[in-house]
Short mmCIF file of C-alpha atoms and ligand atoms in Angstrom, two decimals:
data_model
loop_
_atom_site.label_atom_id
_atom_site.label_comp_id
_atom_site.label_asym_id
_atom_site.label_seq_id
_atom_site.Cartn_x
_atom_site.Cartn_y
_atom_site.Cartn_z
CA UNK J 1430 -86.10 -306.75 -120.28
CA UNK J 1431 -86.98 -305.74 -116.86
CA UNK J 1432 -85.20 -302.81 -114.87
CA UNK J 1433 -85.34 -302.84 -111.26
CA UNK J 1434 -83.17 -300.63 -109.02
CA UNK J 1435 -80.81 -301.90 -106.75
CA UNK J 1436 -79.37 -299.47 -103.76
CA UNK J 1437 -75.79 -301.05 -102.73
CA UNK J 1438 -75.77 -300.55 -98.67
CA UNK J 1439 -72.30 -299.80 -98.21
CA UNK J 1440 -70.82 -297.20 -95.87
CA UNK J 1441 -68.80 -296.04 -98.56
CA UNK J 1442 -71.25 -295.27 -100.68
CA UNK J 1443 -73.23 -293.55 -98.36
CA UNK J 1444 -70.42 -291.92 -97.62
CA UNK J 1445 -69.33 -290.77 -101.12
CA UNK J 1446 -73.27 -290.58 -102.03
CA UNK J 1447 -73.35 -287.13 -99.74
CA UNK J 1448 -71.22 -285.32 -101.74
CA UNK J 1449 -72.23 -286.49 -105.29
CA UNK J 1450 -74.10 -285.15 -107.69
CA UNK J 1451 -77.68 -286.37 -107.84
CA UNK J 1452 -78.78 -288.07 -111.21
CA UNK J 1453 -81.49 -290.37 -112.28
CA UNK J 1454 -78.59 -292.90 -112.86
CA UNK J 1455 -76.55 -295.54 -111.65
CA UNK J 1456 -73.85 -293.50 -110.06
CA UNK J 1457 -69.94 -294.88 -109.81
CA UNK J 1458 -68.33 -293.42 -106.72
CA UNK J 1459 -64.35 -293.70 -106.93
CA UNK J 1460 -62.22 -293.01 -103.48
CA UNK J 1461 -59.00 -292.00 -104.63
CA UNK J 1462 -58.07 -291.11 -100.91
CA UNK J 1463 -58.29 -295.27 -99.83
CA UNK J 1464 -55.73 -297.17 -102.48
CA UNK J 1465 -56.25 -301.08 -102.17
CA UNK J 1466 -53.51 -303.53 -103.51
CA UNK J 1467 -51.49 -303.39 -106.59
CA UNK J 1468 -53.31 -304.87 -110.00
CA UNK J 1469 -50.38 -307.27 -110.52
CA UNK J 1470 -49.92 -307.35 -114.31
CA UNK J 1471 -49.77 -311.44 -114.55
CA UNK J 1472 -53.53 -310.99 -113.67
CA UNK J 1473 -53.13 -310.41 -117.75
CA UNK J 1474 -51.27 -313.60 -117.98
CA UNK J 1475 -51.74 -315.97 -120.97
CA UNK J 1476 -51.46 -319.52 -121.41
CA UNK J 1477 -49.99 -321.83 -124.38
CA UNK J 1478 -50.38 -325.60 -124.45
CA UNK J 1479 -49.64 -328.19 -126.77
CA UNK J 1480 -53.43 -328.68 -128.04
CA UNK J 1481 -54.66 -328.15 -131.00
CA UNK J 1482 -53.35 -325.27 -133.35
CA UNK J 1483 -52.75 -323.48 -129.96
CA UNK J 1484 -49.11 -323.80 -130.57
CA UNK J 1485 -48.10 -325.68 -134.03
CA UNK J 1486 -50.09 -323.54 -136.89
CA UNK J 1487 -51.31 -320.72 -134.74
CA UNK J 1488 -48.28 -319.44 -133.29
CA UNK J 1489 -44.89 -321.85 -134.19
CA UNK J 1490 -44.90 -322.38 -138.10
CA UNK J 1491 -41.23 -323.56 -137.73
CA UNK J 1492 -38.06 -321.19 -139.41
CA UNK J 1493 -38.62 -322.78 -142.61
CA UNK J 1494 -41.98 -321.70 -143.25
CA UNK J 1495 -43.11 -319.27 -146.14
CA UNK J 1496 -44.77 -317.54 -143.03
CA UNK J 1497 -42.77 -314.58 -142.23
CA UNK J 1498 -41.33 -315.44 -138.53
CA UNK J 1499 -38.37 -315.06 -135.79
CA UNK J 1500 -37.13 -318.37 -134.98
CA UNK J 1501 -39.87 -320.38 -135.89
CA UNK J 1502 -42.34 -318.03 -134.29
CA UNK J 1503 -45.31 -316.07 -136.73
CA UNK J 1504 -44.17 -312.56 -136.74
CA UNK J 1505 -48.23 -311.38 -137.39
CA UNK J 1506 -49.14 -313.11 -134.07
CA UNK J 1507 -46.03 -312.20 -132.01
CA UNK J 1508 -46.49 -308.38 -133.14
CA UNK J 1509 -50.08 -308.47 -132.25
CA UNK J 1510 -49.47 -310.18 -128.67
CA UNK J 1511 -46.60 -307.36 -127.55
CA UNK J 1512 -49.15 -304.79 -129.00
CA UNK J 1513 -51.53 -305.85 -125.98
CA UNK J 1514 -48.68 -306.37 -123.53
CA UNK J 1515 -48.69 -309.94 -122.98
CA UNK J 1516 -47.09 -310.20 -119.76
CA UNK J 1517 -46.60 -313.83 -118.90
CA UNK J 1518 -47.31 -316.98 -120.34
CA UNK J 1519 -47.71 -320.68 -118.92
CA UNK J 1520 -46.50 -323.94 -120.93
CA UNK J 1521 -46.91 -326.62 -121.87
CA UNK J 1522 -50.14 -327.94 -120.45
CA UNK J 1523 -52.63 -328.19 -118.98
CA UNK J 1524 -53.45 -331.78 -119.10
CA UNK J 1525 -50.52 -332.24 -122.15
CA UNK J 1526 -48.05 -330.92 -119.00
CA UNK J 1527 -48.83 -334.36 -117.04
CA UNK J 1528 -47.65 -336.66 -120.27
CA UNK J 1529 -44.50 -334.19 -121.07
CA UNK J 1530 -41.11 -335.24 -120.81
CA UNK J 1531 -38.79 -332.15 -121.19
CA UNK J 1532 -35.88 -334.21 -122.77
CA UNK J 1533 -38.60 -334.92 -126.14
CA UNK J 1534 -38.52 -331.57 -126.58
CA UNK J 1535 -34.76 -330.50 -126.64
CA UNK J 1536 -31.79 -330.91 -129.46
CA UNK J 1537 -31.61 -331.36 -132.54
CA UNK J 1538 -35.25 -331.10 -133.91
CA UNK J 1539 -35.13 -333.73 -136.78
CA UNK J 1540 -34.15 -336.30 -134.03
CA UNK J 1541 -36.85 -335.54 -131.25
CA UNK J 1542 -39.56 -338.31 -130.57
CA UNK J 1543 -42.93 -338.39 -132.20
CA UNK J 1544 -45.09 -338.85 -129.58
CA UNK J 1545 -49.36 -339.02 -129.06
CA UNK J 1546 -51.13 -336.27 -127.74
CA UNK J 1547 -53.16 -338.39 -125.73
CA UNK J 1548 -55.13 -335.77 -123.84
CA UNK J 1549 -56.14 -333.22 -127.31
CA UNK J 1550 -57.17 -335.37 -130.37
CA UNK J 1551 -55.04 -337.90 -130.66
CA UNK J 1552 -52.72 -336.35 -132.79
CA UNK J 1553 -48.77 -336.65 -133.23
CA UNK J 1554 -46.42 -334.29 -131.18
CA UNK J 1555 -43.22 -333.69 -133.19
CA UNK J 1556 -41.94 -331.94 -130.28
CA UNK J 1557 -40.77 -328.84 -132.34
CA UNK J 1558 -41.39 -326.95 -129.91
CA UNK J 1559 -40.11 -327.52 -126.79
CA UNK J 1560 -38.19 -325.58 -123.81
CA UNK J 1561 -35.40 -323.16 -126.13
CA UNK J 1562 -38.23 -322.78 -128.61
CA UNK J 1563 -40.77 -321.38 -125.50
CA UNK J 1564 -37.98 -319.29 -124.06
CA UNK J 1565 -37.43 -317.27 -127.23
CA UNK J 1566 -41.25 -316.67 -127.63
CA UNK J 1567 -41.59 -315.23 -123.96
CA UNK J 1568 -38.20 -313.51 -124.99
CA UNK J 1569 -39.50 -312.05 -128.38
CA UNK J 1570 -42.93 -311.09 -126.10
CA UNK J 1571 -40.90 -309.62 -123.41
CA UNK J 1572 -43.35 -311.80 -121.02
CA UNK J 1573 -42.76 -313.83 -117.96
CA UNK J 1574 -42.22 -317.35 -118.19
CA UNK J 1575 -44.42 -319.82 -116.39
CA UNK J 1576 -43.47 -323.56 -116.62
CA UNK J 1577 -45.79 -326.50 -115.84
CA UNK J 1578 -43.97 -329.49 -115.03
CA UNK J 1579 -45.27 -333.20 -114.82
CA UNK J 1580 -46.50 -334.50 -111.97
CA UNK J 1581 -48.61 -337.00 -113.11
CA UNK J 1582 -46.41 -339.06 -115.16
CA UNK J 1583 -42.75 -337.89 -114.29
CA UNK J 1584 -40.49 -338.48 -111.60
CA UNK J 1585 -39.21 -336.13 -108.79
CA UNK J 1586 -36.25 -337.04 -110.48
CA UNK J 1587 -37.02 -335.82 -113.91
CA UNK J 1588 -38.66 -332.47 -112.48
CA UNK J 1589 -35.15 -331.65 -110.84
CA UNK J 1590 -33.41 -332.31 -113.78
CA UNK J 1591 -35.77 -329.98 -115.81
CA UNK J 1592 -34.96 -327.03 -113.28
CA UNK J 1593 -31.17 -327.68 -113.23
CA UNK J 1594 -31.52 -327.54 -116.78
CA UNK J 1595 -32.83 -324.51 -117.38
CA UNK J 1596 -31.46 -322.76 -114.08
CA UNK J 1597 -28.21 -324.26 -113.59
CA UNK J 1598 -24.68 -321.73 -114.28
CA UNK J 1599 -22.77 -324.39 -113.02
CA UNK J 1600 -20.50 -326.62 -115.38
CA UNK J 1601 -22.66 -329.41 -114.92
CA UNK J 1602 -23.47 -331.78 -117.75
CA UNK J 1603 -27.29 -331.16 -117.57
CA UNK J 1604 -25.91 -327.14 -117.77
CA UNK J 1605 -23.42 -327.95 -120.31
CA UNK J 1606 -25.85 -329.71 -122.38
CA UNK J 1607 -28.12 -326.70 -122.24
CA UNK J 1608 -25.02 -324.50 -123.41
CA UNK J 1609 -24.46 -327.03 -126.19
CA UNK J 1610 -28.20 -326.48 -127.19
CA UNK J 1611 -27.25 -323.02 -127.71
CA UNK J 1612 -28.14 -321.05 -125.13
CA UNK J 1613 -25.59 -319.87 -122.80
CA UNK J 1614 -26.98 -318.37 -119.92
CA UNK J 1615 -29.66 -320.05 -117.67
CA UNK J 1616 -32.93 -319.80 -118.49
CA UNK J 1617 -35.75 -316.74 -116.47
CA UNK J 1618 -38.73 -319.24 -115.26
CA UNK J 1619 -40.37 -316.99 -113.30
CA UNK J 1620 -42.97 -319.43 -111.90
CA UNK J 1621 -42.91 -323.14 -111.94
CA UNK J 1622 -46.29 -325.55 -111.15
CA UNK J 1623 -45.81 -328.98 -109.49
CA UNK J 1624 -48.82 -330.65 -111.63
CA UNK J 1625 -51.84 -329.44 -113.19
CA UNK J 1626 -55.34 -330.32 -111.99
CA UNK J 1627 -54.22 -332.95 -109.57
CA UNK J 1628 -58.09 -333.67 -109.14
CA UNK J 1629 -58.52 -335.11 -112.47
CA UNK J 1630 -56.37 -335.26 -115.91
CA UNK J 1631 -53.17 -334.78 -113.64
CA UNK J 1632 -53.82 -337.93 -111.88
CA UNK J 1633 -57.04 -338.10 -110.09
CA UNK J 1634 -55.59 -337.49 -106.43
CA UNK J 1635 -57.35 -336.22 -103.26
CA UNK J 1636 -55.75 -333.00 -101.89
CA UNK J 1637 -53.97 -334.75 -99.14
CA UNK J 1638 -52.30 -337.20 -101.49
CA UNK J 1639 -51.22 -334.52 -103.63
CA UNK J 1640 -49.96 -332.26 -100.83
CA UNK J 1641 -47.48 -335.16 -100.12
CA UNK J 1642 -46.53 -335.54 -103.57
CA UNK J 1643 -46.20 -331.76 -103.89
CA UNK J 1644 -43.74 -331.71 -100.78
CA UNK J 1645 -41.82 -334.38 -101.94
CA UNK J 1646 -41.08 -333.13 -105.77
CA UNK J 1647 -40.76 -329.28 -104.27
CA UNK J 1648 -37.75 -330.53 -101.71
CA UNK J 1649 -35.92 -331.45 -104.80
CA UNK J 1650 -36.60 -328.47 -107.29
CA UNK J 1651 -33.11 -326.85 -106.52
CA UNK J 1652 -31.87 -323.67 -108.46
CA UNK J 1653 -29.62 -320.94 -107.89
CA UNK J 1654 -31.20 -318.31 -105.81
CA UNK J 1655 -31.00 -315.71 -108.35
CA UNK J 1656 -33.12 -318.23 -111.00
CA UNK J 1657 -35.37 -320.16 -108.38
CA UNK J 1658 -38.71 -319.58 -109.78
CA UNK J 1659 -41.89 -319.04 -107.70
CA UNK J 1660 -43.31 -322.33 -106.81
CA UNK J 1661 -47.00 -322.62 -107.66
CA UNK J 1662 -49.61 -325.51 -106.27
CA UNK J 1663 -52.23 -326.86 -108.61
CA UNK J 1664 -55.20 -326.21 -106.63
CA UNK J 1665 -59.21 -326.71 -107.04
CA UNK J 1666 -61.50 -325.75 -109.26
CA UNK J 1667 -64.82 -323.50 -109.38
CA UNK J 1668 -66.91 -327.25 -108.64
CA UNK J 1669 -65.00 -327.34 -105.01
CA UNK J 1670 -67.98 -325.89 -103.33
CA UNK J 1671 -65.96 -326.04 -99.96
CA UNK J 1672 -62.96 -324.80 -101.12
CA UNK J 1673 -61.40 -328.33 -99.97
CA UNK J 1674 -57.79 -328.03 -102.28
CA UNK J 1675 -57.13 -324.23 -101.12
CA UNK J 1676 -58.04 -325.09 -97.38
CA UNK J 1677 -55.69 -328.61 -97.37
CA UNK J 1678 -53.12 -327.02 -99.63
CA UNK J 1679 -52.51 -323.72 -97.72
CA UNK J 1680 -52.74 -325.19 -94.23
CA UNK J 1681 -50.21 -327.44 -95.55
CA UNK J 1682 -47.72 -325.44 -97.72
CA UNK J 1683 -46.63 -323.15 -96.20
CA UNK J 1684 -43.30 -321.28 -96.72
CA UNK J 1685 -43.02 -324.47 -99.52
CA UNK J 1686 -45.34 -322.37 -102.10
CA UNK J 1687 -46.25 -318.98 -103.75
CA UNK J 1688 -49.16 -319.63 -104.80
CA UNK J 1689 -52.33 -321.96 -105.30
CA UNK J 1690 -53.95 -322.30 -108.74
CA UNK J 1691 -57.45 -322.71 -109.53
CA UNK J 1692 -59.56 -323.30 -112.72
CA UNK J 1693 -62.83 -321.96 -113.45
CA UNK J 1694 -64.61 -322.33 -117.21
CA UNK J 1695 -67.86 -320.58 -118.03
CA UNK J 1696 -70.17 -322.20 -120.30
CA UNK J 1697 -73.75 -321.29 -121.24
CA UNK J 1698 -75.71 -323.92 -119.70
CA UNK J 1699 -73.28 -324.35 -116.89
CA UNK J 1700 -73.34 -328.31 -118.09
CA UNK J 1701 -70.05 -330.15 -119.43
CA UNK J 1702 -72.29 -332.00 -121.68
CA UNK J 1703 -74.14 -329.37 -123.93
CA UNK J 1704 -72.20 -326.12 -122.94
CA UNK J 1705 -73.74 -324.01 -125.60
CA UNK J 1706 -72.81 -322.28 -129.01
CA UNK J 1707 -70.04 -319.67 -129.11
CA UNK J 1708 -72.16 -317.85 -131.78
CA UNK J 1709 -76.02 -317.62 -132.88
CA UNK J 1710 -77.45 -317.79 -129.35
CA UNK J 1711 -80.19 -316.52 -127.54
CA UNK J 1712 -80.98 -313.89 -124.94
CA UNK J 1713 -81.49 -316.31 -122.21
CA UNK J 1714 -77.42 -317.75 -123.55
CA UNK J 1715 -76.22 -314.24 -122.87
CA UNK J 1716 -77.50 -313.72 -119.80
CA UNK J 1717 -76.66 -317.13 -118.52
CA UNK J 1718 -73.18 -316.76 -119.34
CA UNK J 1719 -72.16 -313.71 -117.89
CA UNK J 1720 -74.13 -314.35 -114.90
CA UNK J 1721 -72.18 -318.14 -114.88
CA UNK J 1722 -68.73 -316.19 -115.48
CA UNK J 1723 -69.74 -313.60 -112.67
CA UNK J 1724 -70.02 -316.61 -109.95
CA UNK J 1725 -66.34 -316.34 -110.13
CA UNK J 1726 -66.76 -313.82 -107.75
CA UNK J 1727 -68.09 -315.98 -104.83
CA UNK J 1728 -65.66 -318.74 -105.84
CA UNK J 1729 -62.77 -316.35 -105.23
CA UNK J 1730 -64.02 -315.03 -101.72
CA UNK J 1731 -64.89 -318.45 -100.40
CA UNK J 1732 -61.34 -320.05 -101.47
CA UNK J 1733 -59.56 -316.61 -99.87
CA UNK J 1734 -61.67 -317.31 -96.77
CA UNK J 1735 -59.56 -320.66 -96.58
CA UNK J 1736 -56.19 -318.56 -97.44
CA UNK J 1737 -57.01 -315.47 -94.87
CA UNK J 1738 -57.60 -318.48 -92.10
CA UNK J 1739 -54.20 -320.49 -93.14
CA UNK J 1740 -52.16 -317.66 -94.40
CA UNK J 1741 -53.38 -314.28 -92.79
CA UNK J 1742 -49.59 -313.02 -93.45
CA UNK J 1743 -50.71 -313.49 -97.15
CA UNK J 1744 -47.67 -314.69 -98.28
CA UNK J 1745 -49.79 -317.74 -100.64
CA UNK J 1746 -51.20 -316.12 -103.66
CA UNK J 1747 -54.69 -317.23 -105.58
CA UNK J 1748 -54.15 -318.05 -109.02
CA UNK J 1749 -56.71 -318.33 -111.41
CA UNK J 1750 -54.17 -320.05 -114.04
CA UNK J 1751 -57.19 -321.19 -116.34
CA UNK J 1752 -60.38 -319.32 -117.01
CA UNK J 1753 -62.64 -318.42 -119.79
CA UNK J 1754 -65.70 -319.55 -122.15
CA UNK J 1755 -65.98 -323.08 -122.94
CA UNK J 1756 -68.42 -323.94 -125.60
CA UNK J 1757 -69.62 -326.32 -127.98
CA UNK J 1758 -66.91 -327.32 -130.70
CA UNK J 1759 -67.48 -325.70 -134.20
CA UNK J 1760 -69.17 -327.72 -136.63
CA UNK J 1761 -66.64 -329.42 -138.68
CA UNK J 1762 -63.60 -328.84 -136.35
CA UNK J 1763 -62.13 -331.73 -134.02
CA UNK J 1764 -63.79 -331.78 -131.03
CA UNK J 1765 -60.23 -332.52 -129.32
CA UNK J 1766 -58.76 -329.08 -130.48
CA UNK J 1767 -61.24 -326.87 -128.45
CA UNK J 1768 -61.38 -324.35 -131.42
CA UNK J 1769 -64.09 -321.84 -130.90
CA UNK J 1770 -65.57 -318.46 -132.13
CA UNK J 1771 -65.15 -315.37 -130.14
CA UNK J 1772 -68.10 -313.11 -129.93
CA UNK J 1773 -68.72 -309.30 -127.96
CA UNK J 1774 -70.35 -311.73 -125.61
CA UNK J 1775 -66.72 -312.84 -124.86
CA UNK J 1776 -64.72 -309.57 -124.52
CA UNK J 1777 -67.86 -309.01 -121.75
CA UNK J 1778 -67.01 -312.07 -119.96
CA UNK J 1779 -63.21 -310.86 -120.09
CA UNK J 1780 -64.10 -307.23 -118.77
CA UNK J 1781 -65.96 -308.33 -115.92
CA UNK J 1782 -63.57 -310.89 -114.48
CA UNK J 1783 -60.90 -308.25 -114.90
CA UNK J 1784 -63.40 -305.98 -112.70
CA UNK J 1785 -63.72 -309.01 -110.31
CA UNK J 1786 -59.58 -309.35 -110.20
CA UNK J 1787 -58.98 -306.44 -109.45
CA UNK J 1788 -61.35 -305.91 -106.50
CA UNK J 1789 -59.51 -309.28 -105.04
CA UNK J 1790 -56.01 -307.58 -105.99
CA UNK J 1791 -54.52 -308.39 -102.84
CA UNK J 1792 -54.73 -312.33 -103.61
CA UNK J 1793 -55.48 -313.05 -106.92
CA UNK J 1794 -51.77 -312.27 -108.04
CA UNK J 1795 -51.95 -314.10 -111.72
CA UNK J 1796 -54.60 -315.13 -113.91
CA UNK J 1797 -54.34 -317.19 -116.78
CA UNK J 1798 -57.21 -317.05 -119.81
CA UNK J 1799 -57.60 -320.38 -121.26
CA UNK J 1800 -56.24 -319.55 -124.06
CA UNK J 1801 -54.03 -317.36 -126.34
CA UNK J 1802 -54.44 -318.49 -129.79
CA UNK J 1803 -56.72 -320.72 -131.50
CA UNK J 1804 -58.02 -322.68 -128.46
CA UNK J 1805 -60.96 -321.77 -126.10
CA UNK J 1806 -61.15 -318.00 -125.58
CA UNK J 1807 -58.64 -317.30 -127.65
CA UNK J 1808 -56.99 -313.44 -128.12
CA UNK J 1809 -56.31 -314.46 -131.91
CA UNK J 1810 -57.55 -316.94 -134.52
CA UNK J 1811 -55.61 -317.98 -137.54
CA UNK J 1812 -56.50 -319.62 -140.72
CA UNK J 1813 -52.58 -320.39 -142.54
CA UNK J 1814 -51.42 -317.11 -143.55
CA UNK J 1815 -54.07 -315.40 -142.10
CA UNK J 1816 -55.11 -313.74 -138.51
CA UNK J 1817 -57.77 -312.04 -136.87
CA UNK J 1818 -57.57 -310.46 -133.41
CA UNK J 1819 -61.22 -311.49 -131.29
CA UNK J 1820 -63.62 -308.94 -129.39
CA UNK J 1821 -61.52 -311.02 -126.16
CA UNK J 1822 -58.38 -309.33 -127.37
CA UNK J 1823 -59.72 -305.74 -127.87
CA UNK J 1824 -60.40 -306.15 -124.03
CA UNK J 1825 -57.29 -307.37 -123.13
CA UNK J 1826 -55.68 -304.32 -124.86
CA UNK J 1827 -58.50 -301.73 -123.76
CA UNK J 1828 -57.33 -302.89 -119.79
CA UNK J 1829 -53.73 -302.73 -120.30
CA UNK J 1830 -53.22 -298.88 -117.98
CA UNK J 1831 -54.85 -301.64 -115.48
CA UNK J 1832 -51.38 -303.78 -115.12
CA UNK J 1833 -49.57 -302.93 -112.58
CA UNK J 1834 -51.97 -300.05 -111.53
CA UNK J 1835 -52.85 -299.24 -108.01
CA UNK J 1836 -56.76 -300.43 -107.60
CA UNK J 1837 -58.82 -297.77 -106.27
CA UNK J 1838 -62.52 -298.71 -104.44
CA UNK J 1839 -65.32 -298.31 -106.25
CA UNK J 1840 -69.25 -298.20 -104.82
CA UNK J 1841 -72.29 -298.52 -107.13
CA UNK J 1842 -75.39 -296.83 -105.62
CA UNK J 1843 -78.53 -297.27 -107.74
CA UNK J 1844 -77.67 -299.77 -110.04
CA UNK J 1845 -79.84 -301.55 -111.88
CA UNK J 1846 -80.61 -305.40 -112.38
CA UNK J 1847 -80.04 -306.85 -115.82
CA UNK J 1848 -82.86 -309.74 -115.82
CA UNK J 1849 -84.03 -312.18 -118.29
CA UNK J 1850 -86.44 -314.91 -116.99
CA UNK J 1851 -85.24 -315.92 -113.05
CA UNK J 1852 -81.21 -314.59 -113.83
CA UNK J 1853 -80.70 -311.71 -112.84
CA UNK J 1854 -77.23 -309.63 -113.17
CA UNK J 1855 -75.86 -306.37 -112.30
CA UNK J 1856 -76.82 -304.13 -115.08
CA UNK J 1857 -73.48 -302.33 -114.56
CA UNK J 1858 -69.92 -303.76 -113.20
CA UNK J 1859 -67.13 -300.87 -113.08
CA UNK J 1860 -63.53 -300.96 -111.49
CA UNK J 1861 -60.74 -298.17 -111.35
CA UNK J 1862 -57.07 -297.66 -110.67
CA UNK J 1863 -54.33 -295.44 -110.48
CA UNK J 1864 -52.11 -296.36 -113.35
CA UNK J 1865 -48.22 -296.14 -113.58
CA UNK J 1866 -48.77 -293.15 -115.55
CA UNK J 1867 -50.72 -291.46 -112.61
CA UNK J 1868 -54.05 -290.95 -114.54
CA UNK J 1869 -56.94 -292.38 -112.90
CA UNK J 1870 -58.67 -295.07 -115.23
CA UNK J 1871 -62.24 -296.49 -114.98
CA UNK J 1872 -63.57 -299.44 -116.92
CA UNK J 1873 -67.47 -299.94 -117.04
CA UNK J 1874 -68.74 -302.81 -118.28
CA UNK J 1875 -72.83 -302.67 -119.57
CA UNK J 1876 -74.57 -306.08 -119.63
CA UNK J 1877 -77.67 -305.17 -121.00
CA UNK J 1878 -78.05 -305.92 -124.22
CA UNK J 1879 -80.90 -303.62 -125.30
CA UNK J 1880 -80.30 -300.42 -123.06
CA UNK J 1881 -78.08 -298.16 -122.72
CA UNK J 1882 -77.43 -297.10 -119.00
CA UNK J 1883 -76.89 -293.52 -118.06
CA UNK J 1884 -73.69 -293.74 -115.57
CA UNK J 1885 -73.17 -290.53 -113.10
CA UNK J 1886 -69.07 -290.93 -111.87
CA UNK J 1887 -68.36 -289.57 -108.76
CA UNK J 1888 -64.39 -289.04 -107.83
CA UNK J 1889 -64.44 -288.07 -103.67
CA UNK J 1890 -62.65 -285.02 -103.47
CA UNK J 1891 -62.00 -284.38 -107.08
CA UNK J 1892 -63.71 -281.90 -109.49
CA UNK J 1893 -63.50 -284.06 -112.95
CA UNK J 1894 -63.82 -282.17 -116.67
CA UNK J 1895 -64.26 -285.26 -118.51
CA UNK J 1896 -63.04 -288.80 -119.43
CA UNK J 1897 -61.40 -290.16 -123.14
CA UNK J 1898 -61.12 -293.94 -123.76
CA UNK J 1899 -62.62 -296.15 -125.83
CA UNK J 1900 -65.63 -298.68 -125.92
CA UNK J 1901 -66.55 -302.09 -127.70
CA UNK J 1902 -69.69 -302.94 -128.65
CA UNK J 1903 -71.54 -303.71 -131.70
CA UNK J 1904 -74.82 -304.10 -133.09
CA UNK J 1905 -75.77 -307.83 -132.15
CA UNK J 1906 -74.62 -310.04 -128.86
CA UNK J 1907 -72.93 -312.56 -131.33
CA UNK J 1908 -70.82 -310.24 -133.42
CA UNK J 1909 -67.49 -311.44 -134.00
CA UNK J 1910 -64.54 -311.28 -136.31
CA UNK J 1911 -63.89 -313.30 -139.82
CA UNK J 1912 -61.10 -313.64 -142.03
CA UNK J 1913 -62.78 -311.68 -144.57
CA UNK J 1914 -64.29 -309.46 -141.86
CA UNK J 1915 -61.53 -308.25 -139.79
CA UNK J 1916 -63.16 -305.68 -137.91
CA UNK J 1917 -66.57 -306.46 -137.46
CA UNK J 1918 -65.77 -305.86 -133.63
CA UNK J 1919 -62.84 -303.29 -132.54
CA UNK J 1920 -63.26 -300.57 -130.35
CA UNK J 1921 -64.17 -296.82 -131.40
CA UNK J 1922 -63.53 -293.72 -129.75
CA UNK J 1923 -65.24 -292.84 -126.58
CA UNK J 1924 -65.05 -289.10 -124.92
CA UNK J 1925 -67.26 -287.02 -122.51
CA UNK J 1926 -66.86 -283.69 -120.76
CA UNK J 1927 -68.53 -282.76 -117.22
CA UNK J 1928 -70.76 -280.04 -117.26
CA UNK J 1929 -71.69 -277.69 -113.90
CA UNK J 1930 -68.67 -279.91 -112.19
CA UNK J 1931 -71.09 -283.00 -112.59
CA UNK J 1932 -69.80 -286.02 -115.16
CA UNK J 1933 -72.51 -288.12 -116.47
CA UNK J 1934 -71.66 -291.18 -119.06
CA UNK J 1935 -74.13 -292.92 -121.45
CA UNK J 1936 -72.88 -296.31 -122.00
CA UNK J 1937 -74.44 -298.06 -124.60
CA UNK J 1938 -76.08 -301.34 -124.16
CA UNK J 1939 -73.49 -304.69 -124.28
CA UNK J 1940 -70.57 -302.50 -124.21
CA UNK J 1941 -66.99 -302.35 -122.48
CA UNK J 1942 -66.11 -298.72 -121.44
CA UNK J 1943 -62.23 -297.81 -120.69
CA UNK J 1944 -61.54 -294.24 -119.86
CA UNK J 1945 -59.09 -291.79 -118.18
CA UNK J 1946 -60.39 -289.48 -116.45
CA UNK J 1947 -59.19 -285.88 -116.64
CA UNK J 1948 -59.25 -283.47 -113.76
O1 AHR C 3393 -57.72 -325.34 -121.46
C1 AHR C 3393 -58.05 -327.04 -121.49
C2 AHR C 3393 -58.09 -327.44 -120.45
O2 AHR C 3393 -58.69 -327.58 -119.10
C3 AHR C 3393 -56.62 -327.95 -119.51
O3 AHR C 3393 -55.68 -328.58 -120.74
C4 AHR C 3393 -56.89 -328.28 -118.33
O4 AHR C 3393 -55.87 -328.11 -117.48
C5 AHR C 3393 -58.16 -328.16 -118.46
O5 AHR C 3393 -59.12 -329.05 -117.53
#
């Protein structure tokens, strides 16, 4: 494929180049003297909806199951998720949230009503997982809780009562009902969203109509100060070219919201009809998927411009609370279950998004990949008592040092363009941060599936002795893990030493590298 050198004309790059070693390579210039915003750990948040086998089977097997579990949650899956430091889980939807009535999910499980999951496959929803079970999960994970309220088919009273049930410390009837159901102290609801996708499955509204409803519902969402969640408004999506939802919401909801959500899904074709396959794809679908996912950078800029105009004090976060790849349904699966394989391509999609989110750390303070287990771009796939870790899981785990790290400006010079036909994307994407352990971490993605890339690393004002960390790559673009070959794609050690004070790395083709930079 064609390789074209692109010089980024940035003042920072030019200033840093003056002191940089000269290599026939892409140069990553890191400036530790100009730290940016902290990368909120919740940028690495997850989404778990009542959809397909995402919750039932994938996570929840029930306390009576022969699959080892704690309070009904599978031990193997929970342990793996803890190991990748899941900071936050959003629940119960998605589209499901706007038809979810919380009272169906409390009390004796055998007596809970059975409903139809109208959004996802028309299957029976027995409400075995409800409020108490969800909080058991987040407490097992040590994660923050993000509860999504029902604006579409619920009332302000129902939403207000759910919040009272979860957070009240009083002797009210609802708080006592919570106690009777086994929970003495209030639940810690970190975030609470008023509706989901109000422009679509959440009610097909205009942003103006939603703003009025939001104000109405938010007025009645009362909670003691120490238990009051951060309120989230349901915003727009990647197809809202004028960022109208963000504009209208941020103009009208000042001091009434801490964040406006945004959804963007990556499809190889960019079309909802035929999206493209999860495996068995050719190079044009490799590059189109990466190119489509990188469009989120322009979308964030477009939306953040509205926020900067309407909220210059930066009180409102831009929360990408659904993102990831969405492929055609796997053959033989229920199309309403959104089950898909997950390949090395998905790991690169994740890493490219992380690098973009880091660059917008001042506004993008939360993101939730869709979804945690067995649905869309999952971390984990399960089959009865078996489970496997996907390439996306490995990307998340490699990036753990970036949680709550301080972002550092990165400028790339002499980046190469990776091009297939009319589609071209940067060959190298990079991000750097000073982590909580005091070390400088560098993440690099080589988008080219055919050629390794020589990368010079220049840390302004510092001598570096080398790097050590991990690389994730594989022989095939669609390499993936199966229940018989669980480790076909997994990280390997990656290290390099500086020579003559110069650090040069060979980044393999189609790879994600995360390293600590040693002085
Ligand atoms: O993640 C699957 C679905 O995608 C969610 O339920 C919905 O919010 C979005 O359209």
